[in-house]
């Protein structure tokens, strides 16, 4: 399709969309005053999360308990797309096996400055600690496996920023990252199946609920948080590794 | 003014789609797609917002305090993480397409080769 035709098509359909959208706006409730009918579900979750589930963060309760099965599906979308990226970027038979060649020959290689290296090394352990804190406190305060997993995955990135790709590969070898991702994804299913065995319902809570506001509260939700954290961290680090292996010119360590 | 958040979502959607339609570079196209997707975040959060309500975390407020809708927030939160991995998958496809054809402009990828 010619670009001008495409643009014309876009403008026409956007104009139609704008018309429908403005007409729909008149029927919407103003911001902050939801339709009482559609608000019932959220309000119900808000009122049930502490007395019934002993989870003080309602968002985590929705993710891993009330709608835990949906999150399992979302998690496997993530798993499949990380796997897809890793598969697409694997070494092909027709690719040379040697070290990659810089496409732009003779460019100046700038090393990270001392300030950057020092700061990123100093930030590695706080990032790990904060990541573990966010993963394990998902049922108490905002956080959980998804957020904490991403924070954990930033630690190897900081190692890469501070030093060389080689040290990143030493800290996070491919087999370890892949194992973490797989165990995380499989663990969710295992916890769900444990609920099936103990109470005849997939993802049924089979652990004591604990005291609301306590780290050890929420029963199996806390466990699911851990597995999701493992999977997200593993998946993100794996993405980092495959992209760096694909595009990076491997330099000798200084 | 009461519908400003919904208009923001629509604007993000339209401007992202414009970028997708007119894109001359696959990396740019993928980033435009993420702009389109971020319009859903604005929409979901606007739907869940309650005037004067607290965040849906009852660690330091008593259970039963009016709070915003946690369901849409949960949807958005998983979506953010999933979106990044989908973007990575698309970028991997872009890398492969560039390796195979030497071109990054989606308009040049019209022909299919076996």
mmCIF file of C-alpha atoms in Angstrom:
data_model
loop_
_atom_site.group_PDB
_atom_site.id
_atom_site.type_symbol
_atom_site.label_atom_id
_atom_site.label_comp_id
_atom_site.label_asym_id
_atom_site.label_seq_id
_atom_site.Cartn_x
_atom_site.Cartn_y
_atom_site.Cartn_z
ATOM 1 C CA UNK A 1 0.000 0.000 0.000
ATOM 2 C CA UNK A 2 1.303 3.443 -0.843
ATOM 3 C CA UNK A 3 2.142 5.537 2.236
ATOM 4 C CA UNK A 4 -0.232 8.344 1.189
ATOM 5 C CA UNK A 5 -3.155 5.932 0.753
ATOM 6 C CA UNK A 6 -2.362 4.424 4.127
ATOM 7 C CA UNK A 7 -2.252 7.861 5.770
ATOM 8 C CA UNK A 8 -5.580 8.766 4.175
ATOM 9 C CA UNK A 9 -7.124 5.554 5.449
ATOM 10 C CA UNK A 10 -5.748 6.308 8.902
ATOM 11 C CA UNK A 11 -7.159 9.863 8.906
ATOM 12 C CA UNK A 12 -10.622 8.698 7.809
ATOM 13 C CA UNK A 13 -10.816 5.925 10.399
ATOM 14 C CA UNK A 14 -9.468 8.225 13.124
ATOM 15 C CA UNK A 15 -12.151 10.776 12.282
ATOM 16 C CA UNK A 16 -14.828 8.080 12.574
ATOM 17 C CA UNK A 17 -13.291 6.885 15.838
ATOM 18 C CA UNK A 18 -13.200 10.466 17.190
ATOM 19 C CA UNK A 19 -16.890 10.885 16.414
ATOM 20 C CA UNK A 20 -17.877 7.677 18.205
ATOM 21 C CA UNK A 21 -15.537 8.497 21.090
ATOM 22 C CA UNK A 22 -16.990 11.980 21.673
ATOM 23 C CA UNK A 23 -20.518 10.552 21.519
ATOM 24 C CA UNK A 24 -19.500 7.893 24.077
ATOM 25 C CA UNK A 25 -18.029 10.538 26.403
ATOM 26 C CA UNK A 26 -21.486 11.971 27.066
ATOM 27 C CA UNK A 27 -22.594 8.620 28.445
ATOM 28 C CA UNK A 28 -19.567 8.091 30.677
ATOM 29 C CA UNK A 29 -19.599 8.823 34.374
ATOM 30 C CA UNK A 30 -17.229 11.685 35.234
ATOM 31 C CA UNK A 31 -13.779 10.721 36.465
ATOM 32 C CA UNK A 32 -13.822 9.460 40.040
ATOM 33 C CA UNK A 33 -17.537 8.655 40.108
ATOM 34 C CA UNK A 34 -17.796 5.175 38.690
ATOM 35 C CA UNK A 35 -20.983 3.530 37.596
ATOM 36 C CA UNK A 36 -22.239 2.011 40.887
ATOM 37 C CA UNK A 37 -23.080 -1.220 39.112
ATOM 38 C CA UNK A 38 -19.634 -1.802 37.645
ATOM 39 C CA UNK A 39 -17.921 -0.664 40.843
ATOM 40 C CA UNK A 40 -19.449 -3.501 42.861
ATOM 41 C CA UNK A 41 -16.777 -6.053 41.987
ATOM 42 C CA UNK A 42 -13.869 -3.852 42.990
ATOM 43 C CA UNK A 43 -15.586 -2.758 46.198
ATOM 44 C CA UNK A 44 -16.358 -6.374 47.047
ATOM 45 C CA UNK A 45 -12.705 -7.335 46.582
ATOM 46 C CA UNK A 46 -11.653 -4.384 48.736
ATOM 47 C CA UNK A 47 -13.957 -5.416 51.568
ATOM 48 C CA UNK A 48 -13.106 -9.142 51.411
ATOM 49 C CA UNK A 49 -9.343 -9.110 50.983
ATOM 50 C CA UNK A 50 -8.434 -8.590 54.668
ATOM 51 C CA UNK A 51 -11.175 -10.598 56.460
ATOM 52 C CA UNK A 52 -11.255 -13.552 54.054
ATOM 53 C CA UNK A 53 -7.734 -13.754 52.649
ATOM 54 C CA UNK A 54 -5.639 -11.928 55.308
ATOM 55 C CA UNK A 55 -3.941 -10.024 52.478
ATOM 56 C CA UNK A 56 -3.639 -6.272 52.997
ATOM 57 C CA UNK A 57 -2.705 -5.411 49.395
ATOM 58 C CA UNK A 58 -5.903 -5.826 47.401
ATOM 59 C CA UNK A 59 -4.038 -5.708 44.060
ATOM 60 C CA UNK A 60 -1.964 -8.764 45.010
ATOM 61 C CA UNK A 61 -5.132 -10.485 46.249
ATOM 62 C CA UNK A 62 -6.758 -9.926 42.846
ATOM 63 C CA UNK A 63 -3.682 -11.076 40.937
ATOM 64 C CA UNK A 64 -2.841 -14.254 42.797
ATOM 65 C CA UNK A 65 -6.076 -15.235 44.515
ATOM 66 C CA UNK A 66 -9.373 -13.848 43.220
ATOM 67 C CA UNK A 67 -8.175 -13.963 39.629
ATOM 68 C CA UNK A 68 -5.189 -16.253 40.105
ATOM 69 C CA UNK A 69 -6.019 -18.388 37.103
ATOM 70 C CA UNK A 70 -5.947 -15.343 34.775
ATOM 71 C CA UNK A 71 -2.512 -14.422 36.085
ATOM 72 C CA UNK A 72 -1.314 -17.944 35.330
ATOM 73 C CA UNK A 73 -2.331 -17.319 31.723
ATOM 74 C CA UNK A 74 -0.604 -13.923 31.666
ATOM 75 C CA UNK A 75 2.504 -15.472 33.123
ATOM 76 C CA UNK A 76 2.606 -18.023 30.347
ATOM 77 C CA UNK A 77 2.184 -15.291 27.707
ATOM 78 C CA UNK A 78 5.326 -13.811 29.206
ATOM 79 C CA UNK A 79 7.056 -17.195 29.332
ATOM 80 C CA UNK A 80 6.181 -17.912 25.698
ATOM 81 C CA UNK A 81 7.357 -14.533 24.410
ATOM 82 C CA UNK A 82 10.676 -14.735 26.287
ATOM 83 C CA UNK A 83 11.110 -18.231 24.876
ATOM 84 C CA UNK A 84 10.225 -16.916 21.403
ATOM 85 C CA UNK A 85 12.793 -14.111 21.604
ATOM 86 C CA UNK A 86 15.453 -16.544 22.812
ATOM 87 C CA UNK A 87 14.597 -18.974 20.002
ATOM 88 C CA UNK A 88 14.652 -16.292 17.309
ATOM 89 C CA UNK A 89 17.996 -14.931 18.456
ATOM 90 C CA UNK A 90 19.736 -18.302 18.890
ATOM 91 C CA UNK A 91 22.811 -18.922 16.855
ATOM 92 C CA UNK A 92 21.909 -19.994 13.346
ATOM 93 C CA UNK A 93 23.834 -22.596 11.393
ATOM 94 C CA UNK A 94 24.770 -20.067 8.729
ATOM 95 C CA UNK A 95 26.133 -17.576 11.218
ATOM 96 C CA UNK A 96 29.850 -17.505 11.781
ATOM 97 C CA UNK A 97 30.799 -19.028 15.078
ATOM 98 C CA UNK A 98 33.642 -16.635 15.768
ATOM 99 C CA UNK A 99 33.458 -13.421 17.760
ATOM 100 C CA UNK A 100 31.089 -10.910 16.183
ATOM 101 C CA UNK A 101 32.573 -8.268 13.906
ATOM 102 C CA UNK A 102 31.923 -4.599 14.541
ATOM 103 C CA UNK A 103 29.809 -3.368 11.615
ATOM 104 C CA UNK A 104 31.207 0.128 11.977
ATOM 105 C CA UNK A 105 34.919 -0.468 11.787
ATOM 106 C CA UNK A 106 37.395 1.651 13.664
ATOM 107 C CA UNK A 107 35.073 3.413 16.061
ATOM 108 C CA UNK A 108 36.384 4.572 19.384
ATOM 109 C CA UNK A 109 35.456 2.240 22.220
ATOM 110 C CA UNK A 110 34.567 4.359 25.195
ATOM 111 C CA UNK A 111 34.848 2.694 28.558
ATOM 112 C CA UNK A 112 32.445 3.496 31.353
ATOM 113 C CA UNK A 113 33.785 6.269 33.539
ATOM 114 C CA UNK A 114 34.981 5.496 37.057
ATOM 115 C CA UNK A 115 31.964 7.276 38.544
ATOM 116 C CA UNK A 116 29.527 5.108 36.553
ATOM 117 C CA UNK A 117 31.390 1.922 37.420
ATOM 118 C CA UNK A 118 31.597 2.719 41.115
ATOM 119 C CA UNK A 119 27.967 3.796 41.386
ATOM 120 C CA UNK A 120 26.590 0.779 39.552
ATOM 121 C CA UNK A 121 28.680 -1.662 41.598
ATOM 122 C CA UNK A 122 27.496 0.079 44.748
ATOM 123 C CA UNK A 123 23.867 -0.207 43.609
ATOM 124 C CA UNK A 124 23.947 -3.957 42.890
ATOM 125 C CA UNK A 125 23.377 -5.205 46.430
ATOM 126 C CA UNK A 126 20.699 -2.594 47.289
ATOM 127 C CA UNK A 127 18.889 -3.628 44.073
ATOM 128 C CA UNK A 128 18.970 -7.315 45.055
ATOM 129 C CA UNK A 129 17.862 -6.551 48.611
ATOM 130 C CA UNK A 130 15.067 -4.230 47.466
ATOM 131 C CA UNK A 131 13.930 -6.784 44.882
ATOM 132 C CA UNK A 132 13.700 -9.554 47.482
ATOM 133 C CA UNK A 133 11.870 -7.169 49.830
ATOM 134 C CA UNK A 134 9.301 -6.239 47.167
ATOM 135 C CA UNK A 135 8.774 -9.897 46.152
ATOM 136 C CA UNK A 136 8.288 -11.152 49.702
ATOM 137 C CA UNK A 137 6.077 -8.278 50.890
ATOM 138 C CA UNK A 138 3.606 -8.402 47.995
ATOM 139 C CA UNK A 139 0.767 -9.542 50.222
ATOM 140 C CA UNK A 140 1.324 -6.724 52.725
ATOM 141 C CA UNK A 141 2.270 -3.588 50.775
ATOM 142 C CA UNK A 142 2.297 -2.648 47.085
ATOM 143 C CA UNK A 143 4.618 -5.017 45.285
ATOM 144 C CA UNK A 144 4.797 -8.702 44.538
ATOM 145 C CA UNK A 145 6.395 -11.089 42.111
ATOM 146 C CA UNK A 146 6.012 -9.007 38.968
ATOM 147 C CA UNK A 147 7.436 -5.775 40.355
ATOM 148 C CA UNK A 148 10.092 -7.407 42.528
ATOM 149 C CA UNK A 149 11.177 -9.679 39.693
ATOM 150 C CA UNK A 150 11.878 -6.685 37.460
ATOM 151 C CA UNK A 151 13.863 -4.988 40.247
ATOM 152 C CA UNK A 152 15.879 -8.194 40.768
ATOM 153 C CA UNK A 153 16.592 -8.354 37.041
ATOM 154 C CA UNK A 154 18.065 -4.846 37.169
ATOM 155 C CA UNK A 155 20.954 -6.113 39.325
ATOM 156 C CA UNK A 156 22.685 -8.043 36.483
ATOM 157 C CA UNK A 157 22.053 -5.034 34.235
ATOM 158 C CA UNK A 158 23.931 -2.880 36.747
ATOM 159 C CA UNK A 159 26.777 -5.412 36.665
ATOM 160 C CA UNK A 160 26.843 -5.070 32.885
ATOM 161 C CA UNK A 161 26.893 -1.277 33.131
ATOM 162 C CA UNK A 162 29.667 -1.345 35.696
ATOM 163 C CA UNK A 163 31.979 -3.787 34.014
ATOM 164 C CA UNK A 164 32.039 -6.077 31.069
ATOM 165 C CA UNK A 165 29.748 -8.583 29.514
ATOM 166 C CA UNK A 166 32.017 -11.357 30.750
ATOM 167 C CA UNK A 167 31.348 -10.561 34.412
ATOM 168 C CA UNK A 168 27.611 -10.523 33.677
ATOM 169 C CA UNK A 169 27.897 -14.000 32.194
ATOM 170 C CA UNK A 170 29.813 -15.171 35.257
ATOM 171 C CA UNK A 171 27.207 -13.805 37.673
ATOM 172 C CA UNK A 172 24.170 -14.891 35.648
ATOM 173 C CA UNK A 173 25.081 -17.932 33.523
ATOM 174 C CA UNK A 174 22.518 -18.902 30.944
ATOM 175 C CA UNK A 175 21.641 -22.276 32.524
ATOM 176 C CA UNK A 176 20.935 -20.665 35.908
ATOM 177 C CA UNK A 177 18.699 -17.992 34.372
ATOM 178 C CA UNK A 178 16.815 -20.522 32.269
ATOM 179 C CA UNK A 179 16.354 -22.786 35.289
ATOM 180 C CA UNK A 180 15.021 -19.875 37.372
ATOM 181 C CA UNK A 181 12.511 -18.972 34.678
ATOM 182 C CA UNK A 182 11.314 -22.540 34.212
ATOM 183 C CA UNK A 183 11.091 -23.319 37.927
ATOM 184 C CA UNK A 184 9.171 -20.072 38.438
ATOM 185 C CA UNK A 185 6.676 -20.831 35.672
ATOM 186 C CA UNK A 186 6.264 -24.470 36.686
ATOM 187 C CA UNK A 187 6.047 -23.618 40.381
ATOM 188 C CA UNK A 188 2.867 -21.621 39.831
ATOM 189 C CA UNK A 189 1.226 -24.680 38.249
ATOM 190 C CA UNK A 190 2.497 -26.950 41.047
ATOM 191 C CA UNK A 191 1.041 -24.646 43.719
ATOM 192 C CA UNK A 192 -2.233 -24.606 41.803
ATOM 193 C CA UNK A 193 -2.230 -28.396 41.613
ATOM 194 C CA UNK A 194 -1.524 -28.628 45.348
ATOM 195 C CA UNK A 195 -4.740 -26.702 45.906
ATOM 196 C CA UNK A 196 -6.462 -29.171 43.622
ATOM 197 C CA UNK A 197 -5.241 -32.075 45.754
ATOM 198 C CA UNK A 198 -6.058 -30.520 49.121
ATOM 199 C CA UNK A 199 -9.417 -28.898 48.375
ATOM 200 C CA UNK A 200 -10.565 -30.035 44.953
ATOM 201 C CA UNK A 201 -10.092 -26.563 43.466
ATOM 202 C CA UNK A 202 -7.164 -25.347 41.357
ATOM 203 C CA UNK A 203 -5.141 -22.650 43.173
ATOM 204 C CA UNK A 204 -7.123 -23.159 46.382
ATOM 205 C CA UNK A 205 -5.252 -21.796 49.392
ATOM 206 C CA UNK A 206 -3.766 -24.760 51.251
ATOM 207 C CA UNK A 207 -1.554 -22.958 53.775
ATOM 208 C CA UNK A 208 -2.499 -21.218 57.036
ATOM 209 C CA UNK A 209 -3.537 -17.632 56.291
ATOM 210 C CA UNK A 210 -1.511 -15.994 59.067
ATOM 211 C CA UNK A 211 -2.071 -12.569 60.610
ATOM 212 C CA UNK A 212 -3.011 -9.730 58.193
ATOM 213 C CA UNK A 213 -0.050 -7.383 57.742
ATOM 214 C CA UNK A 214 2.466 -10.099 58.600
ATOM 215 C CA UNK A 215 5.112 -11.175 56.053
ATOM 216 C CA UNK A 216 3.952 -14.767 56.484
ATOM 217 C CA UNK A 217 0.341 -14.065 55.620
ATOM 218 C CA UNK A 218 -1.879 -14.878 52.689
ATOM 219 C CA UNK A 219 -1.037 -18.586 52.640
ATOM 220 C CA UNK A 220 -0.133 -19.871 49.202
ATOM 221 C CA UNK A 221 -0.307 -16.329 47.728
ATOM 222 C CA UNK A 222 3.069 -15.634 49.336
ATOM 223 C CA UNK A 223 4.472 -18.751 47.650
ATOM 224 C CA UNK A 224 3.013 -17.783 44.276
ATOM 225 C CA UNK A 225 4.634 -14.352 44.698
ATOM 226 C CA UNK A 226 7.995 -16.074 45.066
ATOM 227 C CA UNK A 227 7.546 -18.234 41.960
ATOM 228 C CA UNK A 228 6.368 -15.284 39.865
ATOM 229 C CA UNK A 229 9.305 -13.216 41.108
ATOM 230 C CA UNK A 230 11.654 -16.021 40.074
ATOM 231 C CA UNK A 231 10.061 -16.301 36.656
ATOM 232 C CA UNK A 232 9.980 -12.577 35.912
ATOM 233 C CA UNK A 233 13.567 -12.068 37.081
ATOM 234 C CA UNK A 234 14.731 -15.094 35.100
ATOM 235 C CA UNK A 235 12.824 -14.069 31.991
ATOM 236 C CA UNK A 236 14.106 -10.495 32.000
ATOM 237 C CA UNK A 237 17.726 -11.538 32.579
ATOM 238 C CA UNK A 238 17.396 -14.127 29.808
ATOM 239 C CA UNK A 239 16.152 -11.409 27.442
ATOM 240 C CA UNK A 240 19.095 -9.226 28.464
ATOM 241 C CA UNK A 241 21.519 -12.089 27.796
ATOM 242 C CA UNK A 242 20.144 -13.088 24.381
ATOM 243 C CA UNK A 243 20.027 -9.500 23.119
ATOM 244 C CA UNK A 244 23.515 -8.734 24.363
ATOM 245 C CA UNK A 245 24.855 -11.934 22.831
ATOM 246 C CA UNK A 246 23.198 -11.031 19.537
ATOM 247 C CA UNK A 247 24.278 -7.434 19.157
ATOM 248 C CA UNK A 248 27.254 -6.914 21.383
ATOM 249 C CA UNK A 249 30.780 -6.851 20.146
ATOM 250 C CA UNK A 250 32.633 -8.926 22.678
ATOM 251 C CA UNK A 251 35.551 -6.938 23.940
ATOM 252 C CA UNK A 252 38.413 -8.452 25.848
ATOM 253 C CA UNK A 253 38.233 -7.715 29.543
ATOM 254 C CA UNK A 254 40.567 -4.906 30.506
ATOM 255 C CA UNK B 1 -12.430 18.627 32.397
ATOM 256 C CA UNK B 2 -14.026 15.599 34.057
ATOM 257 C CA UNK B 3 -13.310 13.468 31.006
ATOM 258 C CA UNK B 4 -9.702 14.581 30.572
ATOM 259 C CA UNK B 5 -8.248 11.158 31.511
ATOM 260 C CA UNK B 6 -10.377 9.387 28.907
ATOM 261 C CA UNK B 7 -9.313 11.945 26.285
ATOM 262 C CA UNK B 8 -5.670 11.308 27.246
ATOM 263 C CA UNK B 9 -6.192 7.583 26.579
ATOM 264 C CA UNK B 10 -7.787 8.300 23.201
ATOM 265 C CA UNK B 11 -5.018 10.744 22.267
ATOM 266 C CA UNK B 12 -2.270 8.239 23.200
ATOM 267 C CA UNK B 13 -4.044 5.603 21.122
ATOM 268 C CA UNK B 14 -4.392 7.875 18.099
ATOM 269 C CA UNK B 15 -0.880 9.312 18.230
ATOM 270 C CA UNK B 16 0.635 5.836 18.634
ATOM 271 C CA UNK B 17 -1.395 4.511 15.745
ATOM 272 C CA UNK B 18 -0.291 7.463 13.589
ATOM 273 C CA UNK B 19 3.294 6.488 14.375
ATOM 274 C CA UNK B 20 2.631 2.865 13.406
ATOM 275 C CA UNK B 21 0.984 3.883 10.137
ATOM 276 C CA UNK B 22 3.680 6.323 9.032
ATOM 277 C CA UNK B 23 6.666 4.461 10.461
ATOM 278 C CA UNK B 24 9.794 4.117 8.311
ATOM 279 C CA UNK B 25 11.780 2.078 10.817
ATOM 280 C CA UNK B 26 10.816 -1.140 12.576
ATOM 281 C CA UNK B 27 12.296 -0.148 15.939
ATOM 282 C CA UNK B 28 10.307 3.085 15.787
ATOM 283 C CA UNK B 29 7.221 1.062 14.851
ATOM 284 C CA UNK B 30 7.587 -1.217 17.879
ATOM 285 C CA UNK B 31 7.965 1.760 20.221
ATOM 286 C CA UNK B 32 4.848 3.350 18.660
ATOM 287 C CA UNK B 33 3.006 0.105 19.354
ATOM 288 C CA UNK B 34 3.967 0.409 23.027
ATOM 289 C CA UNK B 35 2.583 3.967 23.008
ATOM 290 C CA UNK B 36 -0.709 2.562 21.675
ATOM 291 C CA UNK B 37 -0.671 0.021 24.455
ATOM 292 C CA UNK B 38 0.013 2.591 27.149
ATOM 293 C CA UNK B 39 -3.319 4.166 26.263
ATOM 294 C CA UNK B 40 -4.955 1.116 27.858
ATOM 295 C CA UNK B 41 -3.122 1.883 31.109
ATOM 296 C CA UNK B 42 -4.484 5.425 31.174
ATOM 297 C CA UNK B 43 -7.978 4.145 30.401
ATOM 298 C CA UNK B 44 -7.926 1.365 33.027
ATOM 299 C CA UNK B 45 -6.609 3.621 35.782
ATOM 300 C CA UNK B 46 -9.180 6.308 34.904
ATOM 301 C CA UNK B 47 -12.003 3.762 35.113
ATOM 302 C CA UNK B 48 -10.828 2.484 38.496
ATOM 303 C CA UNK B 49 -10.308 5.926 40.045
ATOM 304 C CA UNK B 50 -12.667 7.005 42.842
ATOM 305 C CA UNK B 51 -12.721 10.621 43.994
ATOM 306 C CA UNK B 52 -11.300 10.966 47.498
ATOM 307 C CA UNK B 53 -10.655 7.233 47.914
ATOM 308 C CA UNK B 54 -7.453 5.688 49.261
ATOM 309 C CA UNK B 55 -5.071 3.276 47.540
ATOM 310 C CA UNK B 56 -6.330 -0.337 47.828
ATOM 311 C CA UNK B 57 -3.708 -1.239 50.442
ATOM 312 C CA UNK B 58 -5.098 -1.884 53.909
ATOM 313 C CA UNK B 59 -1.785 -2.250 55.730
ATOM 314 C CA UNK B 60 -2.096 1.102 57.502
ATOM 315 C CA UNK B 61 -5.762 1.964 56.953
ATOM 316 C CA UNK B 62 -8.665 -0.043 58.394
ATOM 317 C CA UNK B 63 -10.306 -2.609 56.139
ATOM 318 C CA UNK B 64 -13.483 -1.139 54.698
ATOM 319 C CA UNK B 65 -12.070 2.344 53.996
ATOM 320 C CA UNK B 66 -13.254 3.461 50.536
ATOM 321 C CA UNK B 67 -10.493 2.612 48.081
ATOM 322 C CA UNK B 68 -9.991 2.751 44.324
ATOM 323 C CA UNK B 69 -10.773 -0.300 42.190
ATOM 324 C CA UNK B 70 -7.988 -2.887 42.662
ATOM 325 C CA UNK B 71 -9.100 -5.076 39.742
ATOM 326 C CA UNK B 72 -8.086 -2.671 36.969
ATOM 327 C CA UNK B 73 -4.804 -1.958 38.754
ATOM 328 C CA UNK B 74 -4.045 -5.683 38.858
ATOM 329 C CA UNK B 75 -4.830 -5.976 35.144
ATOM 330 C CA UNK B 76 -2.534 -3.076 34.349
ATOM 331 C CA UNK B 77 0.318 -4.319 36.487
ATOM 332 C CA UNK B 78 0.591 -7.715 34.799
ATOM 333 C CA UNK B 79 0.157 -6.030 31.436
ATOM 334 C CA UNK B 80 3.151 -3.743 31.962
ATOM 335 C CA UNK B 81 5.461 -6.695 32.514
ATOM 336 C CA UNK B 82 3.958 -8.775 29.705
ATOM 337 C CA UNK B 83 4.190 -5.824 27.298
ATOM 338 C CA UNK B 84 7.937 -5.499 27.798
ATOM 339 C CA UNK B 85 8.504 -9.152 26.933
ATOM 340 C CA UNK B 86 6.246 -8.877 23.864
ATOM 341 C CA UNK B 87 8.294 -5.837 22.801
ATOM 342 C CA UNK B 88 11.431 -7.914 23.207
ATOM 343 C CA UNK B 89 9.924 -10.604 20.975
ATOM 344 C CA UNK B 90 9.063 -8.004 18.316
ATOM 345 C CA UNK B 91 12.538 -6.485 18.526
ATOM 346 C CA UNK B 92 14.011 -9.961 18.057
ATOM 347 C CA UNK B 93 11.912 -10.285 14.905
ATOM 348 C CA UNK B 94 13.200 -6.897 13.749
ATOM 349 C CA UNK B 95 16.808 -8.011 14.339
ATOM 350 C CA UNK B 96 16.178 -11.163 12.288
ATOM 351 C CA UNK B 97 14.479 -9.251 9.474
ATOM 352 C CA UNK B 98 17.433 -6.869 9.321
ATOM 353 C CA UNK B 99 19.865 -9.768 9.282
ATOM 354 C CA UNK B 100 18.017 -11.440 6.430
ATOM 355 C CA UNK B 101 17.209 -8.428 4.243
ATOM 356 C CA UNK B 102 19.529 -5.669 5.422
ATOM 357 C CA UNK B 103 16.546 -3.319 5.671
ATOM 358 C CA UNK B 104 14.777 -1.743 8.625
ATOM 359 C CA UNK B 105 12.004 0.079 6.740
ATOM 360 C CA UNK B 106 8.792 -1.984 6.980
ATOM 361 C CA UNK B 107 7.790 -0.678 3.532
ATOM 362 C CA UNK B 108 10.728 -2.562 1.999
ATOM 363 C CA UNK B 109 9.620 -5.878 3.446
ATOM 364 C CA UNK B 110 6.748 -6.361 1.042
ATOM 365 C CA UNK B 111 8.214 -9.364 -0.697
ATOM 366 C CA UNK B 112 8.190 -12.741 0.942
ATOM 367 C CA UNK B 113 11.177 -14.926 0.266
ATOM 368 C CA UNK B 114 11.364 -18.599 1.060
#
